[in-house]
Each structure stands twice: as C-alpha cells, then as structure tokens.
Amino acid sequence: MFNRNRCLRQLAAIASISSLVAGCGVLSSDASDDEGPIVVGTTSAPSTLDPAASWDGSWELFRNVYQTLLAYPNGATTPQPDAAENCAFSDSSNTTYRCELREGLKFSNGHALNAVAVKYSIDRIRKINHPAGPAGLLGSLDRVQVLGDREVVFRLKEADTTFPFVLATPGMAIVDPADYPAGAIREDGQISGSGPYRLEAYDDGKKAELVANNQYKGFARLRNDAVTIRYFQDSDVMVKALRDKQIDLTDRGLAADDVVALQTKSRKEALQLIEGSSTDISYLVFNPKDEWANKIAVRRAVAQVIDRGAIAHNVYKGTVDPLYSMVPKGLTGHTTGFFDDFGEPSVSKAQKLLSEAGITQRVPLTFWYTTDRYGSDTAKEFQELKRQLEDSGLFTITLKSRPWKTYVAGYQKGEYPVFGRGWFADFPDADNFITPFVGEQNALGTPYPAKEIVDDLLPRSRSESDRANVVKEFEEAQQILVDDARLLPLWQGRQYVAASEDISGAERAQDASTIMMLGELYRKTSW
C-alpha cells in the first residue's frame, strides 16, 4: 500500500465552498462533538474484523482502531514509530530488526499491550495462515523474540529492507491475546485494539461507529471525538446521502459520472471535491488452471486487443489513467512495458499471435468481477472489455460476478479463468506491486512461480537500503511479467473525496499507504 515522496497523496481541493469564497469561514483545531459524529461514506466495507484474515480494504477500518508498531504520521513517506518508541535494524546485514514499545500501552479494554502481545499477534497471523490474510507479507520472517516487557526482535531469513514497511501495514495490527484465539479467527463482531478509536458498534456491511480511545498512546492527535462509517454498494446512493446531509464526506468508491457531476456542480451545491494522485491500480489475472487462459498466445492476444485508453475515456470519463505496467506511475522502477511490447491495440497482431499458436477458433473465456468492492463502474468496465474483445472477432467472452466476500473465496479456490482485481498499496515501494502476485502462495490464489523474480531479483532488491538503487531489478521483473502476460494492468486511479462545506482535514487525511486517517477530519466553525 516505495520512495513515497513521489506518491504520497498530496490532495488539492479543486472545488471550494461558498462560505470560504465569501471569506467568513474559520478553521477550528479543537475536537467538537456538538453536532454529533462525523459521518464518512465508502463503498469499501470490511470483509472481516480480524487482521489475521484480511489482506484487503478492511485495512481502512483497521488503521483507525488497531495499532501497529510503525505507521505514517501526516506527511511522512517512510514508516515512523507508533506503538513503538523506536525501531531499527541492529545489524549490517539487515536481518535483525528491533523495536522498543512505548511505556504504558493498553488495549481499549484496559488490558496491557506489551512485547508478548506483539509476538503473539505476528505468530498468530502465520499460524492461522488464512487464505485471505496477510501471512504472505511475512515471507522473509524467521522468528520473533521477546526481550523483556517492551522489546521485541524480528529475525529475518534474509536481508529485507522492506520489512519496516510490512510492520506498518494494518495487517500487522497488534491484538489482545486474551480476546483473539491463537489458531482461529475471532468472529464475535468485536474489536480489542489500541488505535486512536475504539469500535463502539458495528453492523456488518452497513456501518461502524467509532469513538475516541482514551487509552491510545501514539502519534495521532484526533481533531474529532467520534466518526461513523457508513457502507454503500453504489456510488449514486452514497452521493445522494451526501447531498441529503446524511453523511459528511465520501472516502472510496465515487463513480466517474458522479465525479464529473460534482466537478461541475459542487460549487453551486456548497460541496467540496478534493482530487489527488493515487497508486491504486486495476488489473486482470489469468488462471493457468484454465485450458485457454493457460496459453501464453491467448493471454498475449488479449493484451494486444485491449484498449486501455477507451476504458479510461468511455467508462471512467478521464478520472483514471491507462497503465502499462504492474508498478504504477510515481514509483521508482515504473516502466511502460506493455505499451513498449504491444504498442497500440491491434486485431491483426492479435490474430497473428493466435494463428502462430495454431488457434483458429474464437477463444472462449469467462471474465469474473466483484460487484461491491471497487465501485459501481466495475460492471461497466467489464462490459467494455467484453465489447472490445468480441468486436475483434477473436474471442467469446462470458461475464460473471459475485459480491466481494464470496468472490474472494472463488478466486482463492482457482474457480475463475480470468478475473479482475484492484490493488491499494500495502506500503510505498514497487516491491509491493510485484511480490504479492508471484510465488507458489500469493495474494491471488493462483500459483505463479516466476523463479527468477522470486529467487533472484526480489532478494537482490531487498538487500538495498536505498530504494532508489533498485530500478534495474524492478525493470527486469516487470519485463518478465510482460512476457508472461499472466497479469494484465489496465488503469491507475486518482483519488476523489467529496465533502460537505463544513468539513475540513480531508485534504491531509490520506497517509502514505493511501488510507484515510479519520482523526484528521473536523468541522469548521463560524464567526
């Protein structure tokens, strides 16, 4: 979720509100609950409340209710201590990482948070090894040691300078050993965390009510006392709720049509639209278990036909940008490999690829997508993909979809020949746009050995402390991905937040892993 100076979202307001134009707004730095909790709308509902079972958008909630050893204070582009007082590699080989905890840490239930709880939390992730969980991020970890009440030591199998970034992901949230079983997922709908907020109430798929956690010790300074998150399936319903003052702002999931409408009407409606760059990407995954998707000629022919520009223009109205590598623009190591190799969309070139492989019939492929994770434009995107591929005369495409919770289970079981995924960076490094997708066990449930990447290029890059010096390794890794065409990048997103006129802080609320820090939000006060 990188050399992040390039990719930290520097959000800039592109539509101001009438009260500020008139010069009568005053910003308050004090938290106030006079008007009740700030209400945030999003289309990204958690799939679970247990960090050991989540490597997805659930992290947007986790960042605010759980605590990690390291995190990203506002403006930081590298991980900084949060539950920890300090952390650092203690050896020249970058294989021993030590953290000392802050004194007096407690979970929201009053239980002590110590080094034993940190070790328990990390070991638990690996023991459970949930198919949808973050265990894959801990591939370089050998063991965790506790030295006294406040010191924890991570022994790595090999040099891994990205390990601090891993510890800063919400997947490494510290949980209370008394409430989270060592070998099973907690399923009572409760959270025992030590983050800036505690979970007051939760209605699965509908809302999460957060209140300030007075046990919290970390770098966050809340500018509000409470936040309620409401979960929506459709952008238009969410925007209507904003206009009807049922919510105060939106986080993820604004559809392109709604963004365009807000760009032209937000001033008149006394709403703000805040736009920022993003490293979020959308891509296709080809399953090698499928009789057609496992053929490299088929995959490369699909890559040759797809028109990313048309998707960006026709479906997303210019609110996303075409993407030609798995590493997005703005990160060290980004290339344009798919454009360099395939150029502009070409049916004749695609036909040649298929005929040279002895394929003369229309290729039948089933494309799967999720209905409720990446916004309501996803269905339109897949309709456009179907149109492009079938208009070529080379493919017959069947579209199928499922809600996210059952969708994840399907791709983990290898049920989908071709399926769509989005990726919100776990941490700011190009490594995070390659490592999760390769290896026998990866985040996609489709084994992709890619031995040169896994055994050579990634280890070499992780031994380098200066991430600006790993361009060559990432360029080589991306070329392998282009040659195989197992993963097909489509577009890179931008971030849009819509907010009512009395909300401030949204322009600085995104941390370096592009997650909203809810404590930055506050209401404006008038004279």
Short mmCIF file of N, CA, C and O in Angstrom, two decimals, residues 120-166:
data_model
loop_
_atom_site.label_atom_id
_atom_site.label_comp_id
_atom_site.label_asym_id
_atom_site.label_seq_id
_atom_site.Cartn_x
_atom_site.Cartn_y
_atom_site.Cartn_z
N TYR A 120 2.73 -12.45 19.88
CA TYR A 120 1.52 -13.26 19.74
C TYR A 120 0.78 -12.89 18.45
O TYR A 120 0.34 -13.77 17.69
N SER A 121 0.66 -11.60 18.19
CA SER A 121 -0.10 -11.13 17.03
C SER A 121 0.55 -11.56 15.72
O SER A 121 -0.13 -12.02 14.79
N ILE A 122 1.88 -11.42 15.63
CA ILE A 122 2.58 -11.80 14.40
C ILE A 122 2.60 -13.31 14.23
O ILE A 122 2.34 -13.84 13.14
N ASP A 123 2.90 -14.04 15.31
CA ASP A 123 2.91 -15.51 15.24
C ASP A 123 1.53 -16.05 14.88
O ASP A 123 1.40 -17.05 14.16
N ARG A 124 0.51 -15.40 15.39
CA ARG A 124 -0.87 -15.84 15.12
C ARG A 124 -1.21 -15.73 13.64
O ARG A 124 -1.86 -16.61 13.07
N ILE A 125 -0.77 -14.65 13.01
CA ILE A 125 -1.01 -14.49 11.57
C ILE A 125 -0.44 -15.67 10.80
O ILE A 125 -1.08 -16.24 9.91
N ARG A 126 0.78 -16.05 11.15
CA ARG A 126 1.44 -17.14 10.43
C ARG A 126 0.83 -18.50 10.79
O ARG A 126 0.73 -19.37 9.94
N LYS A 127 0.43 -18.66 12.04
CA LYS A 127 -0.16 -19.94 12.45
C LYS A 127 -1.50 -20.17 11.77
O LYS A 127 -1.78 -21.25 11.24
N ILE A 128 -2.35 -19.15 11.77
CA ILE A 128 -3.66 -19.28 11.13
C ILE A 128 -3.49 -19.40 9.62
O ILE A 128 -4.18 -20.19 8.96
N ASN A 129 -2.58 -18.61 9.06
CA ASN A 129 -2.29 -18.65 7.62
C ASN A 129 -3.57 -18.63 6.80
O ASN A 129 -3.77 -19.45 5.90
N HIS A 130 -4.44 -17.70 7.13
CA HIS A 130 -5.74 -17.61 6.46
C HIS A 130 -5.54 -17.30 4.98
O HIS A 130 -4.68 -16.47 4.62
N PRO A 131 -6.29 -17.95 4.09
CA PRO A 131 -6.10 -17.72 2.65
C PRO A 131 -6.32 -16.27 2.23
O PRO A 131 -5.79 -15.84 1.21
N ALA A 132 -7.12 -15.53 3.00
CA ALA A 132 -7.34 -14.12 2.68
C ALA A 132 -6.54 -13.20 3.58
O ALA A 132 -6.72 -11.98 3.55
N GLY A 133 -5.67 -13.78 4.41
CA GLY A 133 -4.93 -12.99 5.38
C GLY A 133 -3.58 -12.51 4.89
O GLY A 133 -3.16 -12.81 3.77
N PRO A 134 -2.84 -11.77 5.75
CA PRO A 134 -1.60 -11.12 5.34
C PRO A 134 -0.33 -11.93 5.59
O PRO A 134 0.77 -11.38 5.58
N ALA A 135 -0.47 -13.24 5.82
CA ALA A 135 0.72 -14.05 6.11
C ALA A 135 1.75 -13.96 4.99
O ALA A 135 2.96 -14.05 5.24
N GLY A 136 1.29 -13.76 3.75
CA GLY A 136 2.21 -13.67 2.63
C GLY A 136 3.18 -12.51 2.73
O GLY A 136 4.25 -12.52 2.09
N LEU A 137 2.84 -11.49 3.52
CA LEU A 137 3.75 -10.36 3.70
C LEU A 137 4.93 -10.70 4.60
O LEU A 137 5.92 -9.97 4.65
N LEU A 138 4.85 -11.82 5.31
CA LEU A 138 5.87 -12.19 6.29
C LEU A 138 6.81 -13.27 5.78
O LEU A 138 7.41 -14.00 6.57
N GLY A 139 6.96 -13.36 4.47
CA GLY A 139 7.79 -14.41 3.89
C GLY A 139 9.24 -14.36 4.31
O GLY A 139 9.92 -15.40 4.36
N SER A 140 9.75 -13.19 4.63
CA SER A 140 11.16 -13.08 5.00
C SER A 140 11.40 -13.28 6.50
O SER A 140 12.54 -13.34 6.95
N LEU A 141 10.33 -13.40 7.27
CA LEU A 141 10.46 -13.51 8.73
C LEU A 141 10.78 -14.95 9.14
O LEU A 141 10.11 -15.90 8.74
N ASP A 142 11.81 -15.10 9.98
CA ASP A 142 12.16 -16.41 10.54
C ASP A 142 11.46 -16.61 11.87
O ASP A 142 10.69 -17.54 12.06
N ARG A 143 11.69 -15.71 12.82
CA ARG A 143 11.07 -15.87 14.14
C ARG A 143 11.02 -14.52 14.84
O ARG A 143 11.71 -13.57 14.46
N VAL A 144 10.17 -14.46 15.88
CA VAL A 144 10.01 -13.27 16.69
C VAL A 144 10.45 -13.60 18.11
O VAL A 144 10.06 -14.62 18.66
N GLN A 145 11.27 -12.72 18.70
CA GLN A 145 11.74 -12.92 20.06
C GLN A 145 11.27 -11.77 20.95
O GLN A 145 11.15 -10.63 20.50
N VAL A 146 11.04 -12.11 22.21
CA VAL A 146 10.68 -11.10 23.22
C VAL A 146 11.84 -10.96 24.18
O VAL A 146 12.34 -11.95 24.74
N LEU A 147 12.31 -9.74 24.37
CA LEU A 147 13.38 -9.44 25.32
C LEU A 147 12.85 -8.44 26.33
O LEU A 147 12.87 -7.23 26.12
N GLY A 148 12.31 -8.96 27.41
CA GLY A 148 11.73 -8.09 28.41
C GLY A 148 10.31 -7.67 28.03
O GLY A 148 9.74 -8.13 27.03
N ASP A 149 9.75 -6.77 28.79
CA ASP A 149 8.36 -6.39 28.63
C ASP A 149 8.11 -5.51 27.42
O ASP A 149 7.03 -5.53 26.84
N ARG A 150 9.15 -4.76 27.00
CA ARG A 150 8.92 -3.76 25.96
C ARG A 150 9.75 -3.97 24.69
O ARG A 150 9.59 -3.21 23.73
N GLU A 151 10.62 -4.95 24.66
CA GLU A 151 11.48 -5.11 23.49
C GLU A 151 11.13 -6.37 22.71
O GLU A 151 10.98 -7.46 23.28
N VAL A 152 10.99 -6.21 21.38
CA VAL A 152 10.70 -7.33 20.51
C VAL A 152 11.70 -7.30 19.36
O VAL A 152 12.07 -6.24 18.85
N VAL A 153 12.17 -8.51 18.97
CA VAL A 153 13.20 -8.64 17.93
C VAL A 153 12.68 -9.56 16.83
O VAL A 153 12.17 -10.66 17.11
N PHE A 154 12.81 -9.08 15.59
CA PHE A 154 12.39 -9.87 14.43
C PHE A 154 13.64 -10.39 13.73
O PHE A 154 14.48 -9.61 13.27
N ARG A 155 13.78 -11.71 13.69
CA ARG A 155 14.91 -12.35 13.00
C ARG A 155 14.45 -12.74 11.59
O ARG A 155 13.47 -13.48 11.43
N LEU A 156 15.13 -12.22 10.59
CA LEU A 156 14.74 -12.47 9.21
C LEU A 156 15.61 -13.56 8.58
O LEU A 156 16.77 -13.73 8.96
N LYS A 157 15.04 -14.27 7.63
CA LYS A 157 15.76 -15.33 6.93
C LYS A 157 16.83 -14.76 6.01
O LYS A 157 17.83 -15.41 5.72
N GLU A 158 16.56 -13.57 5.51
CA GLU A 158 17.44 -12.92 4.55
C GLU A 158 17.25 -11.42 4.67
O GLU A 158 16.29 -10.95 5.30
N ALA A 159 18.16 -10.67 4.09
CA ALA A 159 18.04 -9.22 4.13
C ALA A 159 16.72 -8.77 3.52
O ALA A 159 16.33 -9.24 2.45
N ASP A 160 16.03 -7.88 4.22
CA ASP A 160 14.75 -7.37 3.71
C ASP A 160 14.55 -5.95 4.23
O ASP A 160 13.99 -5.74 5.30
N THR A 161 14.99 -4.99 3.44
CA THR A 161 14.86 -3.60 3.85
C THR A 161 13.42 -3.08 3.73
O THR A 161 13.13 -1.95 4.14
N THR A 162 12.52 -3.90 3.18
CA THR A 162 11.11 -3.50 3.14
C THR A 162 10.36 -3.95 4.39
O THR A 162 9.18 -3.63 4.55
N PHE A 163 11.03 -4.67 5.30
CA PHE A 163 10.34 -5.20 6.47
C PHE A 163 9.69 -4.12 7.33
O PHE A 163 8.57 -4.32 7.83
N PRO A 164 10.33 -2.96 7.54
CA PRO A 164 9.62 -1.90 8.30
C PRO A 164 8.31 -1.48 7.63
O PRO A 164 7.34 -1.17 8.33
N PHE A 165 8.26 -1.48 6.30
CA PHE A 165 7.02 -1.16 5.60
C PHE A 165 5.95 -2.21 5.91
O PHE A 165 4.78 -1.89 6.07
N VAL A 166 6.37 -3.48 5.97
CA VAL A 166 5.43 -4.56 6.29
C VAL A 166 4.84 -4.35 7.68
O VAL A 166 3.63 -4.46 7.89
#
